[in-house]
PDB file of C-alpha atoms and ligand atoms in Angstrom:
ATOM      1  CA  UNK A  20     -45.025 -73.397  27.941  1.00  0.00           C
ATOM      2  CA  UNK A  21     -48.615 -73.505  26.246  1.00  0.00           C
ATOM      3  CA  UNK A  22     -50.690 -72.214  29.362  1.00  0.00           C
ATOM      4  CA  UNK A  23     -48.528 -69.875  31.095  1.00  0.00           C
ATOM      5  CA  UNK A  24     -50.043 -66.503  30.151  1.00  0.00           C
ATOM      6  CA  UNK A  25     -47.511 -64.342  29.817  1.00  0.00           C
ATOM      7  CA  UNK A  26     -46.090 -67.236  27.181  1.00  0.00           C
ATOM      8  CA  UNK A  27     -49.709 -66.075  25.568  1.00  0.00           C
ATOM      9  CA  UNK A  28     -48.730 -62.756  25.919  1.00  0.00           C
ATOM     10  CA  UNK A  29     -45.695 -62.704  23.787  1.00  0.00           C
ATOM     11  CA  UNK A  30     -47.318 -65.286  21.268  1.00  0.00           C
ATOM     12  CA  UNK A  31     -50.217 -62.310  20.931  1.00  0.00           C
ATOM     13  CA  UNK A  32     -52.797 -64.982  22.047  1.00  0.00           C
ATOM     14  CA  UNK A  33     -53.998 -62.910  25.183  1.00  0.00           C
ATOM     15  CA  UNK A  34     -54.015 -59.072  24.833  1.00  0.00           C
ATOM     16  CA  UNK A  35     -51.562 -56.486  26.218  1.00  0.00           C
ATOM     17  CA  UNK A  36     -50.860 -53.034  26.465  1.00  0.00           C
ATOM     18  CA  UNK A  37     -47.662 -52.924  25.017  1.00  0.00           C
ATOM     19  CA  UNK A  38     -44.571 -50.645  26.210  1.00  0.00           C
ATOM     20  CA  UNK A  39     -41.845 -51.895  24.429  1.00  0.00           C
ATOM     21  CA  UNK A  40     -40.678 -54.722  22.515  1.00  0.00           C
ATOM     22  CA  UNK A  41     -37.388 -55.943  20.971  1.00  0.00           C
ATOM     23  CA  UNK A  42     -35.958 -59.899  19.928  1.00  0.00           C
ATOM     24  CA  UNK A  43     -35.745 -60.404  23.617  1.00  0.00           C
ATOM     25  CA  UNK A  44     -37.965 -58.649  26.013  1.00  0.00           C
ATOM     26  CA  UNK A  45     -41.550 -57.574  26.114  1.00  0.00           C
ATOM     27  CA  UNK A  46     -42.819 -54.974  28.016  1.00  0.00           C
ATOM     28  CA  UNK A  47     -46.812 -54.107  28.630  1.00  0.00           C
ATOM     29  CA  UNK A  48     -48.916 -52.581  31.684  1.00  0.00           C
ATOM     30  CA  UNK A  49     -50.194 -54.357  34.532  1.00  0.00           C
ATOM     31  CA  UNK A  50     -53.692 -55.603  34.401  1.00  0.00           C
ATOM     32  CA  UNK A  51     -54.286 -54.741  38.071  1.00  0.00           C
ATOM     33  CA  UNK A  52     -51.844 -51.452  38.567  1.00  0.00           C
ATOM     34  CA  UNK A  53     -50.122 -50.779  41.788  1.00  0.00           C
ATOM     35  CA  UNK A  54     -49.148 -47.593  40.846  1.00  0.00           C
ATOM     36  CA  UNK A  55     -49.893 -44.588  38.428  1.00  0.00           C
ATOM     37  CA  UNK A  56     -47.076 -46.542  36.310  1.00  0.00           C
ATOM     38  CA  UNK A  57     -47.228 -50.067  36.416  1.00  0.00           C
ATOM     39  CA  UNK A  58     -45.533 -52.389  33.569  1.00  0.00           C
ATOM     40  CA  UNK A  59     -44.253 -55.650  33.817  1.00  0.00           C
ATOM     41  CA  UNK A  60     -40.679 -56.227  31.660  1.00  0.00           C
ATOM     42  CA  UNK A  61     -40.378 -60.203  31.137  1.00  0.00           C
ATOM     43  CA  UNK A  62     -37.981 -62.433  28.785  1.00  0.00           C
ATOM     44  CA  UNK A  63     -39.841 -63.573  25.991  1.00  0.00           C
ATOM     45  CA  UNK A  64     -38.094 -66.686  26.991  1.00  0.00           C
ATOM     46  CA  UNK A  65     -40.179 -69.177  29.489  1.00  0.00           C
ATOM     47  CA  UNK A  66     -38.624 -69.138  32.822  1.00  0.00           C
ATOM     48  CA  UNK A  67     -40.143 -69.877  35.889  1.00  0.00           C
ATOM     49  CA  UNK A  68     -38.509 -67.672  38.195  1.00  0.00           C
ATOM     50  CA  UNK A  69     -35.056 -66.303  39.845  1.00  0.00           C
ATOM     51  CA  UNK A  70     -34.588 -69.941  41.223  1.00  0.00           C
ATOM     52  CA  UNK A  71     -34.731 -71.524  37.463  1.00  0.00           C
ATOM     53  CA  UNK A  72     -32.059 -68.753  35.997  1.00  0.00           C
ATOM     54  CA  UNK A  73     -28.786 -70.074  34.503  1.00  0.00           C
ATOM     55  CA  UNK A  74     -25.404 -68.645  33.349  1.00  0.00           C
ATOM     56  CA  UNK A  75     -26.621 -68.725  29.759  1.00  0.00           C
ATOM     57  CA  UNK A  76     -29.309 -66.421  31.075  1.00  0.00           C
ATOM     58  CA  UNK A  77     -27.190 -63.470  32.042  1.00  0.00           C
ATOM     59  CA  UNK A  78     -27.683 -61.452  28.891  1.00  0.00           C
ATOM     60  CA  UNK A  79     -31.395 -61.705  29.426  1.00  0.00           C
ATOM     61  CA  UNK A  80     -31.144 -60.444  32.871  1.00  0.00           C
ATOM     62  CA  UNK A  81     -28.786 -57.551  32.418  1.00  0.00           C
ATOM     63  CA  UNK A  82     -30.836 -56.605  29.377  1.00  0.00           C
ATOM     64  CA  UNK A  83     -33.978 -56.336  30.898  1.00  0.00           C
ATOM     65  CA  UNK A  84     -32.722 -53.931  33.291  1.00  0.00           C
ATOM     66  CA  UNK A  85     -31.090 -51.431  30.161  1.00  0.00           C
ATOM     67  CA  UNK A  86     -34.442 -51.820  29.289  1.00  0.00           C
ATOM     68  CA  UNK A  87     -36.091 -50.596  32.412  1.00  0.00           C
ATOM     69  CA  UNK A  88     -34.504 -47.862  32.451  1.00  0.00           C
ATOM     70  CA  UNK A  89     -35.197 -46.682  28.885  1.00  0.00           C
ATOM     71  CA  UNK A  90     -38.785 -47.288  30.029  1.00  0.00           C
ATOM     72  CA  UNK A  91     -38.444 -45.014  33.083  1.00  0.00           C
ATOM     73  CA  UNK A  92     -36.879 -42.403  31.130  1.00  0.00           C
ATOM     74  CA  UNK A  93     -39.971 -42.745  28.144  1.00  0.00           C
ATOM     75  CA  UNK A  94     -42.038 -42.294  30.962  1.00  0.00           C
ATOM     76  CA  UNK A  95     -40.611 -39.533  32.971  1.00  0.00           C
ATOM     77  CA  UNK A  96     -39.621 -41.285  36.255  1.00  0.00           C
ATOM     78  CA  UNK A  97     -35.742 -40.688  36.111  1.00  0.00           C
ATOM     79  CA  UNK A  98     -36.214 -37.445  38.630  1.00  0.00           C
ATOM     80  CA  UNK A  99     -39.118 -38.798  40.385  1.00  0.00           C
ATOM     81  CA  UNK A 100     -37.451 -42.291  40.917  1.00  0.00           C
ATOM     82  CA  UNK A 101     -39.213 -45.736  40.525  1.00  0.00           C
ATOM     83  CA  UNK A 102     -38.675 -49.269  42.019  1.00  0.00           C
ATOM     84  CA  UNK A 103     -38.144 -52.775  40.366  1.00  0.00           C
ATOM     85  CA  UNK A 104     -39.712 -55.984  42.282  1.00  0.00           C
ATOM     86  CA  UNK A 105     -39.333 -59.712  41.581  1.00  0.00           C
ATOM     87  CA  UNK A 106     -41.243 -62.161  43.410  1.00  0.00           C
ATOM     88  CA  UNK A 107     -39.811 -64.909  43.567  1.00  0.00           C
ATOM     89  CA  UNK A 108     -42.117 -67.929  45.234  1.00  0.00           C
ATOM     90  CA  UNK A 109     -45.323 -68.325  47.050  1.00  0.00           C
ATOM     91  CA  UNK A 110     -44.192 -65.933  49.946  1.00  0.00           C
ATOM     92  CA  UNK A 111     -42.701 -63.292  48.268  1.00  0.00           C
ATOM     93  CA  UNK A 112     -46.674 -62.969  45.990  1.00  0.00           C
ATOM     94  CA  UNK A 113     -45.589 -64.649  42.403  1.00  0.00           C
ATOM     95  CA  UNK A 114     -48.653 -65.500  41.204  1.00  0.00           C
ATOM     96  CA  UNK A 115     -47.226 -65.930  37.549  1.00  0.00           C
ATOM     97  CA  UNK A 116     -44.635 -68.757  37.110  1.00  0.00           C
ATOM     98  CA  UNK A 117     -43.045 -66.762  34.283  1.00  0.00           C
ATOM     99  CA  UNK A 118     -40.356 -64.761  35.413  1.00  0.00           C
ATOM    100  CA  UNK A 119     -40.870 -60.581  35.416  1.00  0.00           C
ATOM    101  CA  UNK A 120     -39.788 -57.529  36.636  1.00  0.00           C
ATOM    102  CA  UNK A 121     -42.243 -55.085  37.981  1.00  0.00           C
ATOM    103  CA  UNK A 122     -41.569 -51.414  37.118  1.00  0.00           C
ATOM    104  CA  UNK A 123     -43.685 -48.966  39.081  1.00  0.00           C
ATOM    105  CA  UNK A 124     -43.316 -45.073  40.212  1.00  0.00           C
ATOM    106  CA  UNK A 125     -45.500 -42.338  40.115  1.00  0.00           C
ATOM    107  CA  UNK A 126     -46.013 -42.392  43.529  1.00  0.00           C
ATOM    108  CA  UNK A 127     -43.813 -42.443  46.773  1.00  0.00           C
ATOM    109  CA  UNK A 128     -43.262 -45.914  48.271  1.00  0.00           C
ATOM    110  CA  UNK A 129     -42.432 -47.694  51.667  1.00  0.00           C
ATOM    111  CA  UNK A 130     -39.306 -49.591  52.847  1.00  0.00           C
ATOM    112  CA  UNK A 131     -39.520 -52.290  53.947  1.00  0.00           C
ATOM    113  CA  UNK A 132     -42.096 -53.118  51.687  1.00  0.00           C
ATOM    114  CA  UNK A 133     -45.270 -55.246  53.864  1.00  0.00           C
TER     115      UNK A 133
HETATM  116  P1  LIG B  22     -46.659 -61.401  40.610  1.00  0.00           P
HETATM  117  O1  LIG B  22     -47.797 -61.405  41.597  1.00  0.00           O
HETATM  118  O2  LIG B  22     -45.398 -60.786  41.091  1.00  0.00           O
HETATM  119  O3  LIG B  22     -46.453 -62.789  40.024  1.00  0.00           O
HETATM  120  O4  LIG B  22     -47.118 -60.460  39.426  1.00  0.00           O
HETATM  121  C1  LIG B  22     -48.003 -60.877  38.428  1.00  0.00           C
HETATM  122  C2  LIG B  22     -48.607 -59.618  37.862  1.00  0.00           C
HETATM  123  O5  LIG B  22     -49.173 -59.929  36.597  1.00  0.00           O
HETATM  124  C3  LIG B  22     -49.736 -59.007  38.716  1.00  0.00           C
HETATM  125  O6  LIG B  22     -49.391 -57.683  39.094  1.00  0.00           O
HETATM  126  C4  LIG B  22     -50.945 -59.069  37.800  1.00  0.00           C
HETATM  127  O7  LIG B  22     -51.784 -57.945  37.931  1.00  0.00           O
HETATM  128  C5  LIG B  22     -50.308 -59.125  36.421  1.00  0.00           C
HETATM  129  N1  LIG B  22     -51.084 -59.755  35.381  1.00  0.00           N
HETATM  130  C6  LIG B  22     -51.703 -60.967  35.434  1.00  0.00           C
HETATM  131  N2  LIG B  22     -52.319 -61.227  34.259  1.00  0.00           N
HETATM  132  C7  LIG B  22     -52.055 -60.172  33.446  1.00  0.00           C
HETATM  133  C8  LIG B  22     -52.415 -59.842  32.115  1.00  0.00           C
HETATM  134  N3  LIG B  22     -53.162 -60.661  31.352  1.00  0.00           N
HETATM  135  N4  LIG B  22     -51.988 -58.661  31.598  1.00  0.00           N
HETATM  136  C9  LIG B  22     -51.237 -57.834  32.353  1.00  0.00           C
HETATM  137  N5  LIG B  22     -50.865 -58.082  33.622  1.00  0.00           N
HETATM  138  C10 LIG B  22     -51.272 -59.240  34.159  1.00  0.00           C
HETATM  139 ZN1  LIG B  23     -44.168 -68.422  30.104  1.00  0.00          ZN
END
């Protein structure tokens, strides 16, 4: 996808503050933090959102979440505890059409979120 930014993101074209990396997955910080932690875990493959994932996906998805919590441990949130969001559509806040996870703690949160 040439102009969907996080697409930039993992092609090095736009900046990030990188967290972790591997064949699959990129991690980096949010531009706009929620949170005293605030990183975004995506696929470095393009896609869209929850609604475009397929079977051959499934790897990708379970991954990311090993990978989240490696993060959360790297960054001392196992004790505290954290939360992962997905939006998925205009409703739910995606404002990027490339699918990611948002990992944030280092604060208490609400349920149900607003
Ligand atoms: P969402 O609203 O769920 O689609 O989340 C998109 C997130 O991407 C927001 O929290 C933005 O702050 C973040 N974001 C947008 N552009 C960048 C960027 N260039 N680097 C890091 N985070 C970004
Ligand atoms: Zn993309």
């Amino acid at each position: 996808m040439e102009e969907c930014i996080f697409c930039k993101i993992v092609k090095g074209e736009i900046p990030s503050e990188k967290v972790y990396e591997d064949d699959m997955v990129l991690s980096f910080k949010d531009i706009e933090p929620a949170a005293p932690v605030h990183v975004l875990i995506i696929p470095k493959k393009h896609i869209e959102s929850i609604n475009d994932l397929t079977e051959e996906d499934s790897n990708i998805i379970a991954h990311i979440y090993l990978v989240a919590k490696q993060i959360a441990e790297k960054l001392d949130l196992v004790e505290t505890g954290y939360r992962i969001v997905t939006n998925c559509g205009e409703e739910a806040g995606q404002t990027v059409p490339h699918i990611h996870f948002h990992l944030l703690g280092g604060r208490p949160f609400k349920w149900p979120p607003g």
